[in-house]
PDB file of C-alpha atoms in Angstrom:
ATOM      1  CA  MET B 143     131.417  90.340 110.671  1.00  0.00           C
ATOM      2  CA  GLY B 144     132.629  87.288 112.271  1.00  0.00           C
ATOM      3  CA  ARG B 145     131.642  85.633 115.539  1.00  0.00           C
ATOM      4  CA  GLU B 146     134.080  87.880 117.445  1.00  0.00           C
ATOM      5  CA  GLU B 147     132.294  90.956 116.276  1.00  0.00           C
ATOM      6  CA  GLN B 148     128.841  89.471 117.173  1.00  0.00           C
ATOM      7  CA  VAL B 149     130.233  89.004 120.683  1.00  0.00           C
ATOM      8  CA  GLU B 150     131.374  92.451 121.004  1.00  0.00           C
ATOM      9  CA  GLU B 151     128.068  93.920 119.674  1.00  0.00           C
ATOM     10  CA  ARG B 152     126.248  91.749 122.230  1.00  0.00           C
ATOM     11  CA  GLU B 153     128.514  93.132 125.015  1.00  0.00           C
ATOM     12  CA  VAL B 154     127.753  96.699 124.028  1.00  0.00           C
ATOM     13  CA  LEU B 155     123.955  95.939 124.160  1.00  0.00           C
ATOM     14  CA  GLU B 156     124.365  94.425 127.604  1.00  0.00           C
ATOM     15  CA  SER B 157     126.364  97.416 129.024  1.00  0.00           C
ATOM     16  CA  ILE B 158     123.389  99.608 127.888  1.00  0.00           C
ATOM     17  CA  PHE B 159     120.577  97.245 129.015  1.00  0.00           C
ATOM     18  CA  PRO B 160     122.128  95.126 131.713  1.00  0.00           C
ATOM     19  CA  ASP B 161     118.955  93.981 133.406  1.00  0.00           C
ATOM     20  CA  GLU B 162     116.937  93.398 130.298  1.00  0.00           C
ATOM     21  CA  ILE B 163     118.981  90.980 128.211  1.00  0.00           C
ATOM     22  CA  THR B 164     119.078  87.259 128.777  1.00  0.00           C
ATOM     23  CA  ASP B 165     121.368  84.895 126.890  1.00  0.00           C
ATOM     24  CA  ILE B 166     119.532  81.968 125.102  1.00  0.00           C
ATOM     25  CA  SER B 167     122.557  80.558 123.289  1.00  0.00           C
ATOM     26  CA  GLU B 168     125.808  81.846 121.716  1.00  0.00           C
ATOM     27  CA  THR B 169     123.942  83.335 118.800  1.00  0.00           C
ATOM     28  CA  GLU B 170     120.585  84.188 120.376  1.00  0.00           C
ATOM     29  CA  PHE B 171     119.326  86.477 123.234  1.00  0.00           C
ATOM     30  CA  ARG B 172     116.187  88.040 124.642  1.00  0.00           C
ATOM     31  CA  VAL B 173     115.505  91.566 125.596  1.00  0.00           C
ATOM     32  CA  SER B 174     112.642  92.231 127.976  1.00  0.00           C
ATOM     33  CA  ILE B 175     110.930  95.574 127.131  1.00  0.00           C
ATOM     34  CA  THR B 176     108.798  97.040 129.832  1.00  0.00           C
ATOM     35  CA  LEU B 177     106.181  99.293 128.320  1.00  0.00           C
ATOM     36  CA  ASP B 178     105.241 102.772 129.822  1.00  0.00           C
ATOM     37  CA  VAL B 179     101.479 103.051 129.237  1.00  0.00           C
ATOM     38  CA  PRO B 180     100.047 106.508 129.728  1.00  0.00           C
ATOM     39  CA  GLY B 181      97.418 107.044 132.174  1.00  0.00           C
ATOM     40  CA  GLU B 182      98.334 103.831 134.155  1.00  0.00           C
ATOM     41  CA  ASP B 183      99.706 105.681 137.129  1.00  0.00           C
ATOM     42  CA  ASP B 184      97.871 103.914 139.825  1.00  0.00           C
ATOM     43  CA  GLY B 185     100.817 101.581 140.380  1.00  0.00           C
ATOM     44  CA  GLU B 186      98.552  98.611 141.175  1.00  0.00           C
ATOM     45  CA  ALA B 187      99.141  96.525 137.979  1.00  0.00           C
ATOM     46  CA  GLU B 188     102.471  95.435 136.729  1.00  0.00           C
ATOM     47  CA  PRO B 189     103.335  97.316 133.524  1.00  0.00           C
ATOM     48  CA  PRO B 190     103.048  95.249 130.367  1.00  0.00           C
ATOM     49  CA  VAL B 191     106.239  93.591 129.023  1.00  0.00           C
ATOM     50  CA  LEU B 192     107.148  92.540 125.659  1.00  0.00           C
ATOM     51  CA  LEU B 193     109.915  90.018 124.819  1.00  0.00           C
ATOM     52  CA  LEU B 194     112.169  90.602 121.830  1.00  0.00           C
ATOM     53  CA  THR B 195     114.287  87.522 120.780  1.00  0.00           C
ATOM     54  CA  VAL B 196     117.212  88.187 118.546  1.00  0.00           C
ATOM     55  CA  GLN B 197     118.921  85.325 116.642  1.00  0.00           C
ATOM     56  CA  TYR B 198     122.072  86.039 114.607  1.00  0.00           C
ATOM     57  CA  PRO B 199     122.469  83.820 111.438  1.00  0.00           C
ATOM     58  CA  GLU B 200     125.943  82.670 110.479  1.00  0.00           C
ATOM     59  CA  GLU B 201     125.907  85.176 107.625  1.00  0.00           C
ATOM     60  CA  TYR B 202     125.201  88.112 109.773  1.00  0.00           C
ATOM     61  CA  PRO B 203     125.599  91.036 108.910  1.00  0.00           C
ATOM     62  CA  ASP B 204     125.157  90.157 105.192  1.00  0.00           C
ATOM     63  CA  LYS B 205     121.843  88.354 106.268  1.00  0.00           C
ATOM     64  CA  PRO B 206     119.619  90.233 108.993  1.00  0.00           C
ATOM     65  CA  PRO B 207     119.095  88.858 112.440  1.00  0.00           C
ATOM     66  CA  ARG B 208     115.802  86.955 113.121  1.00  0.00           C
ATOM     67  CA  LEU B 209     113.684  89.018 115.276  1.00  0.00           C
ATOM     68  CA  ASP B 210     110.626  87.751 117.199  1.00  0.00           C
ATOM     69  CA  LEU B 211     108.459  89.957 119.387  1.00  0.00           C
ATOM     70  CA  ALA B 212     106.028  88.158 121.930  1.00  0.00           C
ATOM     71  CA  ALA B 213     104.225  88.739 125.165  1.00  0.00           C
ATOM     72  CA  PRO B 214     105.455  86.427 128.121  1.00  0.00           C
ATOM     73  CA  GLN B 215     103.777  83.254 128.536  1.00  0.00           C
ATOM     74  CA  ASN B 216     102.439  84.233 131.968  1.00  0.00           C
ATOM     75  CA  SER B 217     100.875  87.480 130.745  1.00  0.00           C
ATOM     76  CA  THR B 218      97.126  88.226 130.577  1.00  0.00           C
ATOM     77  CA  SER B 219      95.358  89.560 127.805  1.00  0.00           C
ATOM     78  CA  PRO B 220      93.081  92.623 128.147  1.00  0.00           C
TER      79      PRO B 220
END
């Protein structure tokens, strides 16, 4: 899969998750994942968010993308 196919794949993901995806570079993007916490229906606290960073290597799809999962820098620990 060449660069063209990577762009098409990225466009499909953006059509499914338009508000959750942020481009970092031509080969890297970040997905914000808002978690649904059972029993947290009070609505006072913001739901927890995870950040999934996806980076395509030049050899993709022969080589898998790099995936990094992290909490936002401004998040608080329980």
